Short mmCIF file of C-alpha atoms in Angstrom, two decimals:
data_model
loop_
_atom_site.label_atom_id
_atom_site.label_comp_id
_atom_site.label_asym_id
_atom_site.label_seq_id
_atom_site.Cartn_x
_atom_site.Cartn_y
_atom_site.Cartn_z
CA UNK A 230 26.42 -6.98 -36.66
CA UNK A 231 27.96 -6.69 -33.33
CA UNK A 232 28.25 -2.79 -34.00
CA UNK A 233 24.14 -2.87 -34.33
CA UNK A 234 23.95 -4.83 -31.22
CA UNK A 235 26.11 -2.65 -28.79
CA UNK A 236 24.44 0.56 -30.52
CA UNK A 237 20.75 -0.65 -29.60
CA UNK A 238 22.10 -1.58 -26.18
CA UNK A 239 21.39 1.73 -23.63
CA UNK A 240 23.80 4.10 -23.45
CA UNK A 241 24.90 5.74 -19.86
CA UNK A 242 25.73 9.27 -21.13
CA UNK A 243 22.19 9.24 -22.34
CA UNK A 244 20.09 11.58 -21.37
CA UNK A 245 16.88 9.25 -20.65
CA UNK A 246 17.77 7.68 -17.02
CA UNK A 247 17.26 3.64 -17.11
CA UNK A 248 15.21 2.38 -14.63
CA UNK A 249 14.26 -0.94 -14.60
CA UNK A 250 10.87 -2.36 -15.56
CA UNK A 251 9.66 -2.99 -12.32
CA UNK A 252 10.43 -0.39 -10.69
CA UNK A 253 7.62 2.19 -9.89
CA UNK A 254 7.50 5.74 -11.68
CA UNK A 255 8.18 8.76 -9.67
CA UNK A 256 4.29 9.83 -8.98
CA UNK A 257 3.71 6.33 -8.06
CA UNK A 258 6.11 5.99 -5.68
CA UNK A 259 5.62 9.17 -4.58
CA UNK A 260 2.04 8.13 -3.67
CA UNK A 261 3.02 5.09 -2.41
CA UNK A 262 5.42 6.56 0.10
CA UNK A 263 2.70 9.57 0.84
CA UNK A 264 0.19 6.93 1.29
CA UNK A 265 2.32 5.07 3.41
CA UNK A 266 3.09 7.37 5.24
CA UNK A 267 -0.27 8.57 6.16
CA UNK A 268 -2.44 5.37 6.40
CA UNK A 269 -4.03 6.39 9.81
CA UNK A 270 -5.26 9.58 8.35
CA UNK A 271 -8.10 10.48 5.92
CA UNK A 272 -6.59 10.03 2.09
CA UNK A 273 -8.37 11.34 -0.29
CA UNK A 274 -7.18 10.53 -4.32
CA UNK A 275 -7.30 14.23 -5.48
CA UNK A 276 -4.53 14.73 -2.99
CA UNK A 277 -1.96 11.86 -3.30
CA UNK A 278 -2.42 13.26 -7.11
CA UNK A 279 -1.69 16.62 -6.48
CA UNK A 280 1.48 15.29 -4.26
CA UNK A 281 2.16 13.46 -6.95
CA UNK A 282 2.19 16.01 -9.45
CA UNK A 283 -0.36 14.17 -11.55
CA UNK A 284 -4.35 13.90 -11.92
CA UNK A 285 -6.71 11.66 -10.41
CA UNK A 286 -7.06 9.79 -13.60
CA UNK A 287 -3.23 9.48 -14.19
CA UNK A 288 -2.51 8.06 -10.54
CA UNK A 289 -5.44 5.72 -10.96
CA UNK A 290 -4.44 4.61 -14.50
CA UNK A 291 -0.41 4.63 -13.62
CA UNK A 292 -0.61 2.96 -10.34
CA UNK A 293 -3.06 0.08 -11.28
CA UNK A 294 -0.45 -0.58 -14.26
CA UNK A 295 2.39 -0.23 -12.20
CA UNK A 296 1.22 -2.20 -9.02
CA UNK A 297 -1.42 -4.03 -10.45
CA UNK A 298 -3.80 -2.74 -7.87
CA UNK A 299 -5.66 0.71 -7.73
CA UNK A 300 -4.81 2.97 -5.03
CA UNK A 301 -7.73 2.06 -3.05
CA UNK A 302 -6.96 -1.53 -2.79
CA UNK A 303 -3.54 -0.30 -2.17
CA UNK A 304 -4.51 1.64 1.19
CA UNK A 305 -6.98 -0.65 2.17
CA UNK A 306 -4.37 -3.52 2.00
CA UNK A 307 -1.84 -1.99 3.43
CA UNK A 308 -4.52 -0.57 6.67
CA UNK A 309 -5.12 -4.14 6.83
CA UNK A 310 -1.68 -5.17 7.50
CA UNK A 311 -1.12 -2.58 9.94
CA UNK A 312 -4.19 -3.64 11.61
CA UNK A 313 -2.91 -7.19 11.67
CA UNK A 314 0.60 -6.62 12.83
CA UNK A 315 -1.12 -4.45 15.91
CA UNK A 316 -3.10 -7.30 16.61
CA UNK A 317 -0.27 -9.41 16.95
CA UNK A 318 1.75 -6.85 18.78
CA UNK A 319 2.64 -7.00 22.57
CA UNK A 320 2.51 -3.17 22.50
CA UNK A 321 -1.33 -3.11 21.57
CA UNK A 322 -2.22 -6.40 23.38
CA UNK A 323 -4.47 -4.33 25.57
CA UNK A 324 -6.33 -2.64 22.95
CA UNK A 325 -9.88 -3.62 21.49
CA UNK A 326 -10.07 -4.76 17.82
CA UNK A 327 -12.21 -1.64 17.57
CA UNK A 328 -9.20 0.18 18.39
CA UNK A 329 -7.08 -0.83 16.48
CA UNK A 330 -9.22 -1.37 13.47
CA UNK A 331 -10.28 2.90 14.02
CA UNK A 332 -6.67 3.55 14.17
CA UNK A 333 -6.13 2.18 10.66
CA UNK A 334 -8.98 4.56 9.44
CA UNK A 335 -11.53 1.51 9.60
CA UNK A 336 -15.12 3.16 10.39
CA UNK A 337 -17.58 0.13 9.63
CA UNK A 338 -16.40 -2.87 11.60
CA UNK A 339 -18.96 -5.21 9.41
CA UNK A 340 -17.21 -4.09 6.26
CA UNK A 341 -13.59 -4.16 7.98
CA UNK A 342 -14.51 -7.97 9.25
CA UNK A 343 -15.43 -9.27 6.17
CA UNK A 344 -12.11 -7.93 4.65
CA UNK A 345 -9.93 -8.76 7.32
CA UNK A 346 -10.79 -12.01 7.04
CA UNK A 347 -10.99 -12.50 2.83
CA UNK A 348 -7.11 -11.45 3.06
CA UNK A 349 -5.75 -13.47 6.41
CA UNK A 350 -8.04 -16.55 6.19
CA UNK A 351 -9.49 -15.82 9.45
CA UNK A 352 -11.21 -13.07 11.81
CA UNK A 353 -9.24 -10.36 13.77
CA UNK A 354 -10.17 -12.26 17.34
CA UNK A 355 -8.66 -15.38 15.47
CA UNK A 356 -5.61 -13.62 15.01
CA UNK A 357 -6.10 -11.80 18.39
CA UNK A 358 -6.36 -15.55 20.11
CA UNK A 359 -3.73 -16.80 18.21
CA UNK A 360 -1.32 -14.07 19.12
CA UNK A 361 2.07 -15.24 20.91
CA UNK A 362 1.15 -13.32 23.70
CA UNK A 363 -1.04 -13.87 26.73
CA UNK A 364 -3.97 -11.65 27.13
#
C-alpha cells in the first residue's frame, strides 16, 4: 500500500515540471506581465497572443480559467488602479482627473466614471477630495 502511495506521489526527476495549481501558465503570465507592463499604451488581444505564443482564443479561454477574469477586465482593472493610486499620489496632485484618467488609456470619461466608481464605491473627485494631500 504505502509503495502505491509514494509511487502516485510526483516525482522530481520527472520530466513534467510541478507547478502548483494556482499558479498562472507561462502565456498567461506572460500576458499578464506584457500587459502590465504596457497599460498606458494601446493593447490590442491579437498581440499579447502573439507575445504569448498563443491565439486569441487560447489567451481568452486560458486566462479567464486561470484568473477568472478575461483579459479585458484584466486591463481595465488594473488601468483603474493605476488611475486610482495617481489620484491619490502627491506626485500627480496637480493633474486633472482627465489627465490622469487619458494616461491610463481612458478615452470616454462617461464610461471611465461609471467604472471608476462600480469598483472604488465612489467617484474619482471623491477619491481626489479625500486624498491625504492638500490641493
Amino acid at each position: 500500500m504505502s509503495y502505491q502511495l509514494l509511487s502516485a506521489w510526483p516525482r522530481l526527476d520527472s520530466k513534467e515540471s510541478y507547478e502548483p495549481a494556482d499558479a498562472p501558465s507561462h502565456p498567461v503570465k506572460l500576458a499578464v506581465d506584457y500587459i502590465r507592463a504596457n497599460l498606458s499604451s494601446e493593447l490590442s488581444l491579437a498581440y499579447i497572443a502573439s507575445v504569448a505564443g498563443i491565439s486569441v482564443r487560447s489567451l481568452q479561454d486560458k486566462f479567464k480559467k486561470e484568473t477568472g477574469q478575461t483579459p479585458i477586465q484584466f486591463i481595465i482593472d488594473q488601468r483603474l488602479e493605476r488611475t486610482h493610486r495617481d489620484l491619490l499620489s502627491v506626485a500627480k496632485a496637480e493633474w486633472s482627473i482627465a489627465d490622469i484618467a487619458r494616461l491610463w488609456g481612458f478615452v470616454h470619461m462617461s464610461d471611465f466614471g461609471q467604472r471608476y466608481r462600480r469598483l472604488y464605491g465612489c467617484s474619482p473627485s471623491d477619491t481626489r477630495r479625500e486624498a491625504p494631500i492638500s490641493r
